[in-house]
Amino acid sequence: MTNALLRNARLIDPEAGTETLGWLRIEGGRIAETGEGPRAGGIDCNGACLAPGIVDLGVNAGEPGERHKESLRTAGRAAAAGGVTTMVTRPDTATPIDTPEVLEFVIRRARDASPVKVRPMAALTRARAGREMTEIGFLMDAGAVAFTDGDAVTTDARVLSRCMTYARSLGALILGHPQEPGLSSGAAVTSGKFASLRGLPAVSPMAERMGLERDLALVEMTGARYHADQVTSAAALPALARAKAAGLDVTAGISIHHLTLNALDVGDYRTFFKLTPPLRDEEDRLAMVEAVREGLIDVICSMHSPQDEESKRLPFEAAASGAVGLETLLPAAMRLYHAEALSLPELFRAMALNPARRLGLESGRLAPGAPADLVLFDPDVPYILDRFGLHSKSKNTPFDGQRMQGRVLRTWVDGAVVYDRAAETNA
């Protein structure tokens, strides 16, 4: 069913920046019209929030090569349960997505297996090795929405400048991982007294600033479209602000983990808190929240990185980095809402509208004519998160056992229900 009337809902409109009680009508899988006030008939949302589905920019879906950690099917189910209607997948899989043939395999698999939309990114350099540019034009023709080597930083500035120049000629978007690789190599936490007391290898936040400034200089030189996948430290913000003020085609993102957790959370050596880049000090976290509010940081994502138990059951220094986040992105974001740090329209501007705009997608809006990719959620319901209740195949979440507030009730993709919590609970 792709026709429906949803009434008595708090409409969260990130484009208008408003939150109003009203209704929304779906016709032919698209939003036909919206309005304020009461409306007879249809589905009663009982005052829950209705917002554009999340566009999660930077998901590792495990395929090809790491289906023991995640698959497009399990990632898609987790996304639907988390209110994510579009997964923008990363190419840093065991078999890098660096040829049109591999990319076409992922697109076919996603079409058959995932209940939500999948928009894949492709590698910027072959094997993500930073030595030779991939066939960007052919990969775009095959369906790549952007190009990135993930957290594998291209150290050769000449190679990266050539990639940017070629991408600029095609209008392709490049995602960079701002880090100075020499300083950040082998680091597990952010430097400071706490890291020294714990005896863990650390990296200064200045490594992020140095990496970002190098990338922005190359953007200025080449005119490329550029998105910094994660800006997590206050030291990097001035460079980002200068680039935007100069009119460079630059945006930046941050993971929900870096907005809601800090460096002290690694105190018990719990490897679920080991991320790349590492969690920052509380002062940095607060600066990042303010940067999102001001629009300096454009995108909030899950940076979903599944790791199996064997990869995490190691000493902190040796354990794999990353955390799953598709299903916890929205409830974790509600921490910022309940702390009155960010409003619901501001959150969905960063989680839905901005990533969709950056990638040229139609979704992320409640406007008539937009795809009916929607999430209905209750921002207030409390619960204790149990990682074994997650739909992801891997369970490496730092929020395991923590008090959360906010649950997804229903998710639509092109007007069709792909997740219904009530039906799942009663099954």
Coordinates of N, CA and C in Angstrom, one line a residue, residues 29-240:
G29 N 3.1 6.6 -3.4 CA 4.4 6.5 -2.9 C 5.1 7.8 -2.6
R30 N 4.4 8.9 -2.9 CA 4.9 10.3 -2.7 C 4.0 11.1 -1.7
I31 N 4.6 12.1 -1.2 CA 3.8 13.0 -0.3 C 2.9 13.8 -1.2
A32 N 1.6 13.7 -1.0 CA 0.6 14.5 -1.8 C 0.4 15.8 -1.3
E33 N 0.1 15.9 0.1 CA -0.1 17.2 0.7 C 0.0 17.0 2.2
T34 N 0.2 18.1 2.9 CA 0.3 18.2 4.3 C -0.6 19.3 4.8
G35 N -1.0 19.3 6.1 CA -1.8 20.4 6.6 C -1.7 20.4 8.1
E36 N -2.1 21.5 8.7 CA -2.2 21.6 10.2 C -3.6 21.3 10.7
G37 N -3.7 21.0 12.0 CA -5.0 20.8 12.6 C -5.5 19.4 12.4
P38 N -6.8 19.2 12.8 CA -7.4 17.8 12.8 C -7.8 17.4 11.3
R39 N -7.9 16.1 11.1 CA -8.3 15.6 9.8 C -9.0 14.3 10.1
A40 N -10.1 14.0 9.5 CA -10.9 12.8 9.8 C -10.3 11.6 8.9
G41 N -10.5 10.4 9.4 CA -10.1 9.2 8.7 C -8.6 8.9 8.8
G42 N -8.2 7.9 8.1 CA -6.7 7.6 8.0 C -6.2 6.9 9.3
I43 N -4.9 7.0 9.4 CA -4.2 6.4 10.5 C -3.9 7.4 11.6
D44 N -4.4 7.1 12.8 CA -4.2 8.1 13.9 C -2.8 7.9 14.5
C45 N -1.9 8.9 14.4 CA -0.5 8.8 14.9 C -0.4 9.1 16.4
N46 N -1.6 9.4 17.0 CA -1.6 9.6 18.5 C -0.6 10.6 19.0
G47 N -0.3 11.6 18.2 CA 0.5 12.7 18.7 C 2.0 12.4 18.6
A48 N 2.4 11.3 18.0 CA 3.8 10.9 17.8 C 4.4 11.8 16.7
C49 N 5.7 11.8 16.6 CA 6.4 12.7 15.7 C 6.6 12.0 14.3
L50 N 6.3 12.7 13.3 CA 6.4 12.2 11.9 C 7.4 13.1 11.2
A51 N 8.5 12.5 10.7 CA 9.6 13.2 10.1 C 10.1 12.6 8.8
P52 N 10.9 13.3 8.0 CA 11.5 12.6 6.9 C 12.4 11.5 7.3
G53 N 12.4 10.4 6.6 CA 13.3 9.3 6.9 C 14.7 9.7 6.9
I54 N 15.5 9.1 7.8 CA 17.0 9.5 7.9 C 17.7 9.0 6.7
V55 N 18.6 9.9 6.2 CA 19.6 9.5 5.1 C 20.9 9.4 5.8
D56 N 21.3 8.2 6.0 CA 22.5 7.9 6.8 C 23.8 7.8 5.9
L57 N 24.6 8.8 6.0 CA 25.7 9.0 5.1 C 27.0 8.4 5.7
G58 N 27.3 7.1 5.3 CA 28.5 6.5 5.7 C 28.3 5.2 6.4
V59 N 27.6 4.2 5.8 CA 27.2 2.9 6.4 C 28.1 1.8 5.8
N60 N 28.8 1.0 6.7 CA 29.4 -0.2 6.2 C 28.4 -1.3 6.3
A61 N 28.0 -1.8 5.2 CA 27.0 -2.9 5.1 C 27.6 -4.3 5.0
G62 N 28.9 -4.4 5.1 CA 29.5 -5.7 5.2 C 29.7 -6.4 3.9
E63 N 29.0 -6.1 2.8 CA 29.1 -6.8 1.6 C 29.8 -5.9 0.5
P64 N 30.7 -6.4 -0.2 CA 31.1 -7.9 -0.3 C 32.3 -8.2 0.7
G65 N 32.3 -9.4 1.1 CA 33.5 -9.9 1.8 C 33.4 -10.1 3.3
E66 N 32.4 -9.4 4.0 CA 32.3 -9.5 5.5 C 30.9 -9.8 5.9
R67 N 30.3 -10.8 5.3 CA 28.9 -11.1 5.7 C 28.8 -11.7 7.1
H68 N 29.9 -12.1 7.6 CA 29.8 -12.6 9.0 C 29.7 -11.5 10.0
K69 N 30.0 -10.2 9.5 CA 29.8 -9.1 10.4 C 28.5 -8.4 10.1
E70 N 28.1 -8.3 8.9 CA 26.9 -7.6 8.5 C 26.6 -8.0 7.1
S71 N 25.3 -7.9 6.7 CA 24.9 -8.1 5.3 C 24.0 -6.9 4.9
L72 N 23.7 -6.8 3.6 CA 22.8 -5.8 3.2 C 21.4 -6.1 3.7
R73 N 21.1 -7.3 3.9 CA 19.7 -7.7 4.5 C 19.6 -7.3 5.9
T74 N 20.6 -7.7 6.7 CA 20.6 -7.3 8.2 C 20.7 -5.8 8.4
A75 N 21.6 -5.2 7.6 CA 21.8 -3.7 7.7 C 20.5 -3.0 7.3
G76 N 19.8 -3.5 6.3 CA 18.6 -2.9 5.9 C 17.5 -3.1 6.9
R77 N 17.4 -4.2 7.6 CA 16.4 -4.4 8.6 C 16.7 -3.5 9.8
A78 N 18.0 -3.3 10.2 CA 18.4 -2.4 11.2 C 18.1 -1.0 10.9
A79 N 18.3 -0.6 9.6 CA 18.0 0.7 9.2 C 16.5 1.0 9.3
A80 N 15.7 0.1 8.8 CA 14.2 0.3 8.9 C 13.8 0.4 10.3
A81 N 14.3 -0.4 11.2 CA 14.0 -0.3 12.6 C 14.5 1.0 13.3
G82 N 15.5 1.6 12.7 CA 16.0 2.8 13.2 C 15.5 4.1 12.5
G83 N 14.6 4.0 11.6 CA 14.0 5.1 11.0 C 14.9 5.6 9.8
V84 N 15.9 4.8 9.4 CA 16.8 5.2 8.3 C 16.1 4.6 7.0
T85 N 15.8 5.5 6.1 CA 15.2 5.1 4.9 C 16.1 5.0 3.7
T86 N 17.3 5.6 3.8 CA 18.3 5.6 2.8 C 19.7 5.3 3.5
M87 N 20.3 4.2 3.1 CA 21.7 4.0 3.6 C 22.6 4.4 2.4
V88 N 23.6 5.3 2.8 CA 24.6 5.6 1.8 C 25.8 4.8 2.3
T89 N 26.1 3.8 1.5 CA 27.1 2.8 2.0 C 28.5 3.1 1.6
R90 N 29.5 2.7 2.5 CA 30.9 3.0 2.2 C 31.5 1.9 1.4
P91 N 32.6 2.2 0.8 CA 33.3 1.1 0.0 C 34.4 0.4 0.7
D92 N 34.6 0.7 2.0 CA 35.7 0.1 2.8 C 35.3 -1.3 3.3
T93 N 34.8 -2.2 2.4 CA 34.5 -3.5 2.7 C 35.8 -4.4 2.5
A94 N 35.7 -5.7 2.8 CA 36.9 -6.6 2.7 C 37.3 -6.6 1.2
T95 N 36.3 -6.7 0.3 CA 36.6 -6.4 -1.1 C 36.2 -5.0 -1.4
P96 N 37.2 -4.1 -1.6 CA 36.8 -2.7 -1.8 C 35.9 -2.5 -3.0
I97 N 35.0 -1.6 -3.0 CA 34.1 -1.3 -4.1 C 34.8 -0.3 -5.0
D98 N 35.7 -0.8 -5.8 CA 36.5 0.1 -6.6 C 36.4 -0.2 -8.1
T99 N 35.5 -1.0 -8.6 CA 35.3 -1.3 -10.0 C 33.8 -1.3 -10.3
P100 N 33.4 -1.0 -11.5 CA 31.9 -1.0 -11.8 C 31.3 -2.4 -11.6
E101 N 32.1 -3.4 -11.8 CA 31.5 -4.8 -11.6 C 31.2 -5.0 -10.1
V102 N 32.0 -4.7 -9.2 CA 31.8 -4.8 -7.8 C 30.6 -3.9 -7.4
L103 N 30.6 -2.7 -7.9 CA 29.5 -1.8 -7.5 C 28.2 -2.3 -8.0
E104 N 28.1 -2.9 -9.2 CA 26.9 -3.4 -9.8 C 26.4 -4.6 -8.9
F105 N 27.3 -5.4 -8.4 CA 27.0 -6.5 -7.5 C 26.3 -6.0 -6.3
V106 N 26.8 -4.9 -5.7 CA 26.2 -4.4 -4.5 C 24.8 -3.8 -4.8
I107 N 24.7 -3.1 -5.9 CA 23.4 -2.6 -6.2 C 22.3 -3.7 -6.4
R108 N 22.7 -4.7 -7.1 CA 21.8 -5.9 -7.3 C 21.4 -6.5 -6.0
R109 N 22.4 -6.7 -5.1 CA 22.2 -7.4 -3.8 C 21.3 -6.5 -3.0
A110 N 21.5 -5.2 -3.0 CA 20.7 -4.3 -2.2 C 19.3 -4.3 -2.7
R111 N 19.1 -4.3 -4.0 CA 17.7 -4.3 -4.6 C 17.0 -5.5 -4.1
D112 N 17.7 -6.7 -4.0 CA 17.0 -7.9 -3.6 C 16.8 -8.1 -2.1
A113 N 17.8 -7.5 -1.3 CA 17.8 -7.9 0.1 C 17.4 -6.8 1.0
S114 N 17.6 -5.5 0.7 CA 17.4 -4.5 1.7 C 15.9 -3.9 1.6
P115 N 15.3 -3.7 2.7 CA 13.9 -3.1 2.7 C 14.0 -1.6 2.5
V116 N 15.2 -1.0 2.7 CA 15.3 0.5 2.6 C 16.2 0.7 1.3
K117 N 16.2 2.0 0.9 CA 17.0 2.4 -0.2 C 18.5 2.3 0.1
V118 N 19.3 1.9 -0.9 CA 20.8 1.9 -0.7 C 21.4 2.7 -1.8
R119 N 22.2 3.7 -1.5 CA 22.9 4.5 -2.4 C 24.4 4.3 -2.1
P120 N 25.1 3.5 -3.0 CA 26.5 3.2 -2.6 C 27.5 4.2 -3.1
M121 N 28.5 4.4 -2.3 CA 29.7 5.1 -2.6 C 30.8 4.2 -3.2
A122 N 31.7 4.7 -3.9 CA 32.8 3.9 -4.5 C 34.1 4.4 -4.0
A123 N 35.1 3.6 -4.1 CA 36.5 3.9 -3.7 C 37.0 5.0 -4.6
L124 N 37.8 5.9 -4.0 CA 38.5 7.0 -4.7 C 39.7 6.5 -5.4
T125 N 40.5 5.6 -4.8 CA 41.7 5.0 -5.4 C 41.6 3.5 -5.4
R126 N 42.3 2.9 -6.3 CA 42.2 1.4 -6.4 C 42.7 0.7 -5.1
A127 N 41.8 -0.2 -4.6 CA 42.1 -1.0 -3.4 C 42.2 0.0 -2.2
R128 N 41.8 1.2 -2.3 CA 41.9 2.2 -1.2 C 43.3 2.4 -0.8
A129 N 44.2 2.2 -1.8 CA 45.7 2.2 -1.4 C 46.3 3.6 -1.6
G130 N 45.6 4.6 -2.2 CA 46.1 5.9 -2.3 C 47.1 6.1 -3.4
R131 N 47.2 5.2 -4.4 CA 48.2 5.3 -5.4 C 47.7 5.6 -6.8
E132 N 46.5 5.0 -7.1 CA 46.0 5.1 -8.5 C 44.5 5.4 -8.4
M133 N 44.1 6.4 -9.2 CA 42.7 6.8 -9.2 C 41.8 5.7 -9.8
T134 N 40.6 5.5 -9.2 CA 39.6 4.6 -9.8 C 39.0 5.2 -11.0
E135 N 38.2 4.4 -11.7 CA 37.5 4.9 -12.9 C 36.2 5.6 -12.5
I136 N 36.4 6.9 -12.1 CA 35.4 7.7 -11.5 C 34.2 7.8 -12.4
G137 N 34.4 8.1 -13.7 CA 33.3 8.3 -14.6 C 32.5 7.0 -14.8
F138 N 33.1 5.9 -15.0 CA 32.4 4.6 -15.1 C 31.7 4.3 -13.9
L139 N 32.3 4.5 -12.7 CA 31.6 4.2 -11.4 C 30.4 5.1 -11.2
M140 N 30.5 6.4 -11.7 CA 29.3 7.2 -11.6 C 28.2 6.7 -12.5
D141 N 28.5 6.3 -13.7 CA 27.5 5.7 -14.6 C 26.9 4.4 -14.0
A142 N 27.7 3.7 -13.2 CA 27.2 2.5 -12.6 C 26.3 2.7 -11.4
G143 N 26.3 4.0 -10.9 CA 25.5 4.3 -9.7 C 26.1 4.8 -8.5
A144 N 27.4 5.1 -8.5 CA 28.1 5.6 -7.3 C 27.7 7.1 -7.1
V145 N 27.3 7.4 -5.8 CA 26.8 8.7 -5.5 C 28.0 9.6 -5.0
A146 N 29.1 9.0 -4.6 CA 30.2 9.8 -4.1 C 31.4 8.8 -4.1
F147 N 32.6 9.4 -3.7 CA 33.9 8.7 -3.8 C 34.7 8.9 -2.5
T148 N 35.1 7.8 -1.9 CA 35.9 7.9 -0.7 C 36.7 6.7 -0.5
D149 N 37.8 6.9 0.2 CA 38.7 5.7 0.7 C 38.4 5.4 2.1
G150 N 37.3 6.0 2.7 CA 37.0 5.7 4.1 C 38.1 6.3 5.0
D151 N 38.5 5.6 6.0 CA 39.6 6.1 6.9 C 41.0 5.9 6.4
A152 N 41.1 5.4 5.2 CA 42.5 5.2 4.6 C 42.8 6.5 3.9
V153 N 43.6 7.3 4.6 CA 44.0 8.7 4.1 C 45.0 8.6 3.0
T154 N 44.7 9.3 1.9 CA 45.6 9.3 0.7 C 46.7 10.3 1.1
T155 N 47.9 9.7 1.4 CA 49.0 10.5 1.9 C 49.7 11.3 0.7
D156 N 49.6 10.8 -0.5 CA 50.3 11.5 -1.6 C 49.4 12.6 -2.1
A157 N 49.7 13.9 -1.8 CA 48.9 15.0 -2.2 C 48.8 15.1 -3.7
R158 N 49.8 14.7 -4.4 CA 49.7 14.8 -5.9 C 48.6 13.8 -6.4
V159 N 48.5 12.6 -5.8 CA 47.5 11.7 -6.2 C 46.1 12.3 -5.9
L160 N 45.9 12.8 -4.7 CA 44.7 13.3 -4.3 C 44.2 14.5 -5.1
S161 N 45.2 15.4 -5.4 CA 44.9 16.6 -6.3 C 44.4 16.1 -7.7
R162 N 45.0 15.1 -8.2 CA 44.6 14.6 -9.5 C 43.2 14.0 -9.4
C163 N 42.9 13.3 -8.3 CA 41.5 12.7 -8.1 C 40.5 13.9 -8.0
M164 N 40.9 14.9 -7.3 CA 39.9 16.0 -7.1 C 39.7 16.8 -8.4
T165 N 40.8 16.9 -9.2 CA 40.7 17.6 -10.5 C 39.7 16.9 -11.4
Y166 N 39.9 15.6 -11.5 CA 39.1 14.8 -12.4 C 37.7 14.7 -11.9
A167 N 37.5 14.6 -10.5 CA 36.1 14.6 -10.0 C 35.4 15.9 -10.2
R168 N 36.2 17.0 -10.2 CA 35.6 18.3 -10.4 C 35.0 18.4 -11.9
S169 N 35.7 17.8 -12.8 CA 35.3 17.9 -14.2 C 34.0 17.1 -14.4
L170 N 33.7 16.1 -13.5 CA 32.5 15.3 -13.6 C 31.4 15.7 -12.6
G171 N 31.7 16.7 -11.8 CA 30.8 17.1 -10.7 C 30.6 16.0 -9.6
A172 N 31.6 15.2 -9.5 CA 31.6 14.1 -8.4 C 31.9 14.6 -7.1
L173 N 31.3 14.1 -6.0 CA 31.5 14.4 -4.7 C 32.6 13.5 -4.1
I174 N 33.6 14.1 -3.4 CA 34.6 13.4 -2.7 C 34.5 13.5 -1.2
L175 N 34.5 12.4 -0.5 CA 34.5 12.4 1.0 C 35.9 12.1 1.5
G176 N 36.4 13.0 2.4 CA 37.7 12.8 2.9 C 37.6 12.5 4.4
H177 N 38.7 11.8 4.9 CA 38.8 11.5 6.4 C 39.9 12.4 6.9
P178 N 39.5 13.5 7.6 CA 40.6 14.5 8.0 C 41.4 13.9 9.1
Q179 N 42.6 13.4 8.8 CA 43.6 13.0 9.8 C 45.0 13.1 9.2
E180 N 45.9 13.5 10.0 CA 47.3 13.4 9.6 C 47.8 12.0 9.9
P181 N 48.0 11.1 8.9 CA 48.1 9.7 9.2 C 49.3 9.3 10.0
G182 N 50.4 10.1 9.9 CA 51.6 9.8 10.7 C 51.3 10.0 12.2
L183 N 50.7 11.0 12.5 CA 50.4 11.3 14.0 C 49.3 10.3 14.5
S184 N 48.3 10.0 13.7 CA 47.2 9.2 14.1 C 47.4 7.7 14.1
S185 N 48.4 7.2 13.4 CA 48.7 5.8 13.2 C 48.9 5.1 14.6
G186 N 48.1 4.1 14.8 CA 48.2 3.3 16.0 C 47.5 3.9 17.2
A187 N 46.9 5.1 17.1 CA 46.3 5.7 18.3 C 45.0 5.1 18.6
A188 N 44.7 5.0 19.9 CA 43.4 4.4 20.3 C 42.5 5.4 21.0
V189 N 43.1 6.5 21.5 CA 42.3 7.5 22.3 C 42.9 8.9 21.9
T190 N 42.2 9.9 22.4 CA 42.6 11.3 22.3 C 43.6 11.6 23.4
S191 N 44.7 12.3 23.0 CA 45.7 12.6 24.0 C 45.3 13.5 25.1
G192 N 45.9 13.3 26.3 CA 45.6 14.1 27.4 C 45.9 13.4 28.7
K193 N 45.6 14.0 29.9 CA 46.0 13.3 31.1 C 45.3 12.0 31.3
F194 N 44.0 11.9 30.9 CA 43.2 10.7 31.0 C 43.9 9.6 30.2
A195 N 44.3 9.8 29.0 CA 44.9 8.8 28.2 C 46.2 8.4 28.8
S196 N 47.0 9.3 29.4 CA 48.2 9.0 30.0 C 48.0 8.1 31.2
L197 N 47.0 8.4 32.0 CA 46.7 7.6 33.2 C 46.3 6.2 32.8
R198 N 45.6 6.0 31.7 CA 45.2 4.7 31.2 C 46.2 4.0 30.4
G199 N 47.3 4.7 30.1 CA 48.4 4.0 29.4 C 48.1 3.6 28.0
L200 N 47.3 4.4 27.3 CA 46.8 4.0 26.0 C 47.5 4.9 24.9
P201 N 47.8 4.4 23.8 CA 48.4 5.2 22.7 C 47.4 6.3 22.2
A202 N 47.9 7.5 22.1 CA 46.9 8.6 21.9 C 47.4 9.5 20.7
V203 N 46.4 10.3 20.2 CA 46.6 11.2 19.2 C 46.1 12.6 19.5
S204 N 46.8 13.6 19.2 CA 46.3 15.0 19.5 C 45.1 15.3 18.5
P205 N 44.1 16.1 18.9 CA 43.1 16.6 18.0 C 43.7 17.4 16.8
M206 N 44.9 17.9 17.0 CA 45.6 18.7 16.0 C 45.8 17.9 14.7
A207 N 45.9 16.5 14.9 CA 46.0 15.7 13.7 C 44.8 15.8 12.8
E208 N 43.7 16.0 13.3 CA 42.5 16.2 12.5 C 42.5 17.6 11.8
R209 N 42.9 18.6 12.6 CA 43.0 19.9 12.0 C 44.0 19.9 10.8
M210 N 45.2 19.3 11.0 CA 46.2 19.3 10.0 C 45.7 18.5 8.7
G211 N 45.0 17.4 8.9 CA 44.5 16.7 7.8 C 43.4 17.5 7.1
L212 N 42.6 18.2 7.8 CA 41.5 19.0 7.2 C 42.1 20.1 6.4
E213 N 43.0 20.8 7.0 CA 43.6 22.0 6.3 C 44.3 21.6 5.0
R214 N 45.0 20.4 5.0 CA 45.6 19.9 3.8 C 44.5 19.7 2.7
D215 N 43.4 19.0 3.1 CA 42.4 18.7 2.1 C 41.7 20.0 1.6
L216 N 41.5 20.9 2.5 CA 40.8 22.2 2.1 C 41.7 23.0 1.2
A217 N 43.0 22.9 1.4 CA 43.9 23.6 0.5 C 43.8 23.0 -0.9
L218 N 43.7 21.7 -1.0 CA 43.6 21.0 -2.3 C 42.2 21.3 -2.9
V219 N 41.2 21.4 -2.1 CA 39.9 21.8 -2.6 C 39.9 23.2 -3.3
E220 N 40.6 24.1 -2.6 CA 40.8 25.5 -3.1 C 41.5 25.5 -4.4
M221 N 42.5 24.6 -4.5 CA 43.3 24.5 -5.7 C 42.6 23.9 -6.9
T222 N 41.7 22.9 -6.6 CA 41.1 22.2 -7.7 C 39.6 22.5 -7.9
G223 N 39.0 23.2 -7.0 CA 37.6 23.5 -7.1 C 36.6 22.3 -6.9
A224 N 37.1 21.2 -6.3 CA 36.3 20.0 -6.1 C 35.2 20.2 -5.1
R225 N 34.2 19.3 -5.2 CA 33.2 19.2 -4.2 C 33.7 18.2 -3.2
Y226 N 33.6 18.7 -1.9 CA 34.3 17.9 -0.8 C 33.4 17.9 0.4
H227 N 33.4 16.7 1.0 CA 32.7 16.5 2.3 C 33.6 15.8 3.3
A228 N 33.9 16.4 4.4 CA 34.7 15.8 5.5 C 33.8 14.9 6.2
D229 N 34.2 13.6 6.2 CA 33.2 12.6 6.8 C 33.0 12.8 8.3
Q230 N 34.1 13.2 9.0 CA 33.9 13.4 10.4 C 34.8 14.6 10.9
V231 N 34.2 15.6 11.4 CA 35.0 16.7 12.1 C 34.5 16.6 13.5
T232 N 35.5 16.3 14.4 CA 35.1 16.0 15.8 C 35.8 16.8 16.8
S233 N 36.7 17.7 16.4 CA 37.5 18.5 17.4 C 37.3 20.0 17.2
A234 N 37.3 20.8 18.2 CA 37.1 22.2 18.1 C 38.3 22.8 17.3
A235 N 39.5 22.2 17.4 CA 40.6 22.8 16.7 C 40.4 22.8 15.2
A236 N 39.6 22.0 14.7 CA 39.4 21.9 13.2 C 38.3 22.9 12.7
L237 N 37.5 23.4 13.6 CA 36.4 24.2 13.2 C 36.7 25.5 12.5
P238 N 37.8 26.3 13.0 CA 38.1 27.5 12.3 C 38.5 27.3 10.8
A239 N 39.2 26.3 10.5 CA 39.5 26.0 9.1 C 38.3 25.7 8.3
L240 N 37.4 25.0 8.8 CA 36.1 24.7 8.1 C 35.3 25.9 7.9

